[in-house]
mmCIF file of C-alpha atoms in Angstrom:
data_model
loop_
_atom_site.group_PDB
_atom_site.id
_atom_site.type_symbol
_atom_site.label_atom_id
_atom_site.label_comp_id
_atom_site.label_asym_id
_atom_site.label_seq_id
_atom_site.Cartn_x
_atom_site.Cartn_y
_atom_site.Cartn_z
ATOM 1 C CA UNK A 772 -24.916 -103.303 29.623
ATOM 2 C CA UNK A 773 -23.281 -100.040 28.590
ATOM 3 C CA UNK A 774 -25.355 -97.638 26.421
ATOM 4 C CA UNK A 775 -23.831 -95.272 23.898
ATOM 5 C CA UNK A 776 -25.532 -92.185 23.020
ATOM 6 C CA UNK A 777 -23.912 -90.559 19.416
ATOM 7 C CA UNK A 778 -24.731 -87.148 18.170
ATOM 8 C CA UNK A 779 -22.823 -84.477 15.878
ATOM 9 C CA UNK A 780 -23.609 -86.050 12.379
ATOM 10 C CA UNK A 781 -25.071 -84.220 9.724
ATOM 11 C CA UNK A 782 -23.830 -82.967 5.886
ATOM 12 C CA UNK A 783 -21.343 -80.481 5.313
ATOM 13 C CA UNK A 784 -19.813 -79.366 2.486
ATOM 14 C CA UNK A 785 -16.114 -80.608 1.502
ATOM 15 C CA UNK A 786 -13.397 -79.030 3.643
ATOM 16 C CA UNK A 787 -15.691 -78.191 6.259
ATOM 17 C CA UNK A 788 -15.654 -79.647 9.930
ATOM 18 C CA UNK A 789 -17.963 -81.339 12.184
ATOM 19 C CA UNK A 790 -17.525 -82.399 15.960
ATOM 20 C CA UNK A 791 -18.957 -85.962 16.872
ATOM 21 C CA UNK A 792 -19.509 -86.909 20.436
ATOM 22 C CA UNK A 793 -20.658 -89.832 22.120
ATOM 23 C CA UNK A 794 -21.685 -90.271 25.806
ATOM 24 C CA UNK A 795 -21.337 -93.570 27.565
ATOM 25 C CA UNK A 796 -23.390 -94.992 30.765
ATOM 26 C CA UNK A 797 -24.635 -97.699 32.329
ATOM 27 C CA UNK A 798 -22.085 -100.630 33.549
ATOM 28 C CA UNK A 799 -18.937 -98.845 32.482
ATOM 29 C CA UNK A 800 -17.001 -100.609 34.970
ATOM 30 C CA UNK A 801 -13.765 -101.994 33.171
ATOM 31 C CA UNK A 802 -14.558 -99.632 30.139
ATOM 32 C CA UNK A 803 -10.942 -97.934 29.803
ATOM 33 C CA UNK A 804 -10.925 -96.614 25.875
ATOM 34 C CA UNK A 805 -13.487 -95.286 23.574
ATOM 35 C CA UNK A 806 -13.630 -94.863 19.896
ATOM 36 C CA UNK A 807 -15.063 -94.494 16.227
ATOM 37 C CA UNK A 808 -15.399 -96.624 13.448
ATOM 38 C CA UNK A 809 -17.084 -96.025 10.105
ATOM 39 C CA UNK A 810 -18.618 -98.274 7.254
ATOM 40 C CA UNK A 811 -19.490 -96.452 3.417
ATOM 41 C CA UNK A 812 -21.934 -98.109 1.419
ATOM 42 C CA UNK A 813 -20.329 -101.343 -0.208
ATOM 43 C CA UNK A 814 -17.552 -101.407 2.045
ATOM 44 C CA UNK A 815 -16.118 -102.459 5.458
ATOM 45 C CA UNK A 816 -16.209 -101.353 8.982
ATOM 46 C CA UNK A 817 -12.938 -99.510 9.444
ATOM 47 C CA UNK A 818 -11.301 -97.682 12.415
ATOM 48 C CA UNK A 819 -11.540 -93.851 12.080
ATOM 49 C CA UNK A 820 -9.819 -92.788 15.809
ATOM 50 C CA UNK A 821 -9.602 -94.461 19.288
ATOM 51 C CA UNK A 822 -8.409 -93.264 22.571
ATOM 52 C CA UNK A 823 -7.749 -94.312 26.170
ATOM 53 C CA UNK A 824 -8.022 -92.941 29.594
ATOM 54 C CA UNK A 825 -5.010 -92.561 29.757
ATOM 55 C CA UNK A 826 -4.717 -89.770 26.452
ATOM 56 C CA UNK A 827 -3.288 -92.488 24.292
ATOM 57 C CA UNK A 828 -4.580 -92.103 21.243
ATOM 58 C CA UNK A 829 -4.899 -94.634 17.830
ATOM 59 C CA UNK A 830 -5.818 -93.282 14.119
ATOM 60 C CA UNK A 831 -6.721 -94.833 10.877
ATOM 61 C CA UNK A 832 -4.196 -94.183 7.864
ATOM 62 C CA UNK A 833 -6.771 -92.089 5.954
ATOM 63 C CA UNK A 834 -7.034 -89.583 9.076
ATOM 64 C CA UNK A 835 -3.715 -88.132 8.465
ATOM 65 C CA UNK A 836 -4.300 -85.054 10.860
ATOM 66 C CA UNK A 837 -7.390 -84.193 10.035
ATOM 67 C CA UNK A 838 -9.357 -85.661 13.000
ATOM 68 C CA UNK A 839 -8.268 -84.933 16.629
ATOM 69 C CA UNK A 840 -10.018 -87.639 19.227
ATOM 70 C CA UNK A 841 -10.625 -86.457 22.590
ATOM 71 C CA UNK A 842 -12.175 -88.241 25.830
ATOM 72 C CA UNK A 843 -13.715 -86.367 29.035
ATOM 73 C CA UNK A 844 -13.380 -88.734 31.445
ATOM 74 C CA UNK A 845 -15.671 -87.488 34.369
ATOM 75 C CA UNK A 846 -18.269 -87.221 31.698
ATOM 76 C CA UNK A 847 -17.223 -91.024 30.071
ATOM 77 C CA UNK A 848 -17.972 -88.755 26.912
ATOM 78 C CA UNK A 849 -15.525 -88.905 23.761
ATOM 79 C CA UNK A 850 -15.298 -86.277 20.984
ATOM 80 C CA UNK A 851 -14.317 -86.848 17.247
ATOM 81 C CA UNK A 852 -13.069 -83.626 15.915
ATOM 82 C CA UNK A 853 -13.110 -83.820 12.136
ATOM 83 C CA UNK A 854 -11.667 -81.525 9.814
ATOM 84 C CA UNK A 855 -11.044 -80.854 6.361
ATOM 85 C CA UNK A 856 -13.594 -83.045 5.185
ATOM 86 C CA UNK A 857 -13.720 -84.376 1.969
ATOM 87 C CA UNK A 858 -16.205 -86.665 0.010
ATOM 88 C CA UNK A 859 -15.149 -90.006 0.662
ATOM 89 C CA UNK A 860 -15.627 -89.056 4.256
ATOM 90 C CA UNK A 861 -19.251 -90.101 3.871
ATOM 91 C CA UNK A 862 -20.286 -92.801 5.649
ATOM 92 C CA UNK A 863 -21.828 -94.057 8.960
ATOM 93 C CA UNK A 864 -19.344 -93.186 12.206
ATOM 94 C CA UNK A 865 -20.120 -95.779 14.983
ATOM 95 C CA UNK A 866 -19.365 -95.085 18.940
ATOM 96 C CA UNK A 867 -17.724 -98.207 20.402
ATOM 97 C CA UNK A 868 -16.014 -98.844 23.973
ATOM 98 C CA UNK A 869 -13.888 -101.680 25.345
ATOM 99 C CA UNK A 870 -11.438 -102.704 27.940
ATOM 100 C CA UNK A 871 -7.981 -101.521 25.623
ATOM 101 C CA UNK A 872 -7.022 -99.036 23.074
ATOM 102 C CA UNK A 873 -7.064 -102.009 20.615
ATOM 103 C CA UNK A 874 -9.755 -104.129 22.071
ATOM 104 C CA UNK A 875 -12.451 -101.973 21.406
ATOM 105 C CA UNK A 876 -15.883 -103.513 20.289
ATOM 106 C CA UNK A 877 -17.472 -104.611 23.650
ATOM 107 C CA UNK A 878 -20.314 -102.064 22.988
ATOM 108 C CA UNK A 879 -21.427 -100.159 19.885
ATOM 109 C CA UNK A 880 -23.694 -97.561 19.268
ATOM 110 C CA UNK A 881 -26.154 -97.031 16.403
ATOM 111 C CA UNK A 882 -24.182 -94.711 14.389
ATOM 112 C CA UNK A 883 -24.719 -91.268 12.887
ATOM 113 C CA UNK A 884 -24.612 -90.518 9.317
ATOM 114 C CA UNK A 885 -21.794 -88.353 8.626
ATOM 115 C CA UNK A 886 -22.272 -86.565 4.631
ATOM 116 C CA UNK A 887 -19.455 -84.429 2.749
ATOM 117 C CA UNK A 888 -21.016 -83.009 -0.346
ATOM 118 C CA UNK A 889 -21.566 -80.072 -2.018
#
């Protein structure tokens, strides 16, 4: 079992930034990329950022340079830089791990609430 600890989330207003990390342990063995996904109210889970040990790095459409990911590897921590936030930002940000940049979903963690509003 791997266990993902989240932490970062809170409200801020629009434009403003918050830093999201999320620390891994347990049976990381075979865990080579990290990453976030998000779900708003009514809508799906969608990919936000994702990463690898190697500094490759995947983002979702929307992020369009606002959000820089960033894994520590001796610390099997990763870091969601987000910036220039705006409203439809809102929503629950998820941790998840797996063996590939795009075969991420072996573990998940249980999300922090991420709110842009004034």
């Amino acid at each position: 079992q791997v266990q993902l600890v989240e932490s970062g989330g809170g409200l801020v207003q629009p434009g403003g930034s918050l830093r999201l990390s999320c620390a891994a342990s347990g049976r990381i063995f075979g865990i080579n990329a990290m990453g976030w996904y998000r779900q708003a109210p009514g809508k799906e889970r969608e990919l936000v950022a994702a990463i690898n040990i190697g500094g490759v790095t995947n983002y979702g459409d929307f992020v369009k340079g606002r959000f820089t990911i960033s894994m520590d590897n001796a610390k099997n921590t990763v870091y969601l830089q987000m910036n220039s936030l705006k409203p439809e930002d809102t929503a629950v940000y998820y941790c998840t791990v797996g063996k590939t940049l795009f075969g991420l979903g072996s573990y998940w963690g249980q999300g922090t609430q991420v709110t842009v509003s004034s």
